Amino acid sequence: QVQLTESGGGSVQPGGSLRLSCAVSGRTVSTTAMGWFRQSPGKEREFVAAARSNGATYYGDSVKARFSVSRDNALNTVHLQMNSLRPEDTAVYFCAAAPGSPISSALRWIRTYDSWGPGTQVIVSS
């Protein structure tokens, strides 16, 4: 059984940084396509970032050049480093794992992923 657990959320002022972590059990992150999504109240879940098993990374347009995704294979964990945070980044952030080897364009789709964490809240406010 695959389990994902996010951590690292919290409150930060605009311009600040946070690092989210996603601990994975039941699947090896080094060989798994991993994604990060976020959801704000009243909005649809939105693609944030993804990393394929070959090391390629992908980002949503609103977070490019501010967020970066990385893996810690020794800890079987995926991280999302978030810099220059804005109030509009406020959301619950979810990590997800995809089966197989999805094509890059599919990494933006919610339906590509079959395992999800419960989410961690990020609040950006002054």
CSV table of C-alpha atoms in Angstrom, one decimal, residues 70-117:
chain,number,residue,atom,x,y,z
A,70,SER,CA,13.8,17.6,-5.8
A,71,ARG,CA,14.2,14.1,-4.5
A,72,ASP,CA,16.0,12.6,-1.5
A,73,ASN,CA,16.4,9.0,-2.6
A,74,ALA,CA,18.0,8.0,0.7
A,75,LEU,CA,15.0,9.2,2.6
A,76,ASN,CA,12.5,8.2,-0.1
A,77,THR,CA,11.2,11.8,0.1
A,78,VAL,CA,10.3,14.5,-2.4
A,79,HIS,CA,10.7,18.2,-1.6
A,80,LEU,CA,9.1,21.3,-2.9
A,81,GLN,CA,11.2,24.4,-2.2
A,82,MET,CA,9.0,27.5,-2.5
A,83,ASN,CA,10.7,30.9,-2.7
A,84,SER,CA,9.3,34.5,-3.2
A,85,LEU,CA,6.0,33.4,-1.9
A,86,ARG,CA,2.9,35.4,-2.7
A,87,PRO,CA,-0.5,35.7,-1.1
A,88,GLU,CA,-1.9,33.9,-4.1
A,89,ASP,CA,0.2,30.8,-3.2
A,90,THR,CA,-2.0,30.3,-0.2
A,91,ALA,CA,-3.5,26.8,-0.6
A,92,VAL,CA,-3.4,23.2,0.7
A,93,TYR,CA,-0.5,21.5,-1.1
A,94,PHE,CA,-0.7,17.8,-2.0
A,95,CYS,CA,1.9,15.5,-3.2
A,96,ALA,CA,1.0,12.6,-5.5
A,97,ALA,CA,2.6,9.5,-7.0
A,98,ALA,CA,1.9,8.2,-10.5
A,99,PRO,CA,2.1,4.6,-11.7
A,100,GLY,CA,4.2,3.6,-14.6
A,101,SER,CA,6.0,6.2,-16.7
A,102,PRO,CA,3.6,8.9,-17.8
A,103,ILE,CA,4.5,11.2,-20.6
A,104,SER,CA,5.5,14.7,-19.6
A,105,SER,CA,2.3,16.4,-20.7
A,106,ALA,CA,0.3,13.9,-18.5
A,107,LEU,CA,2.1,15.0,-15.4
A,108,ARG,CA,-0.2,18.1,-15.2
A,109,TRP,CA,-3.3,16.0,-15.0
A,110,ILE,CA,-4.8,14.9,-11.7
A,111,ARG,CA,-6.0,11.6,-13.2
A,112,THR,CA,-2.4,10.6,-13.9
A,113,TYR,CA,-1.7,10.0,-10.2
A,114,ASP,CA,-3.1,7.1,-8.2
A,115,SER,CA,-1.8,7.9,-4.7
A,116,TRP,CA,-2.2,11.2,-2.8
A,117,GLY,CA,-1.2,12.6,0.5
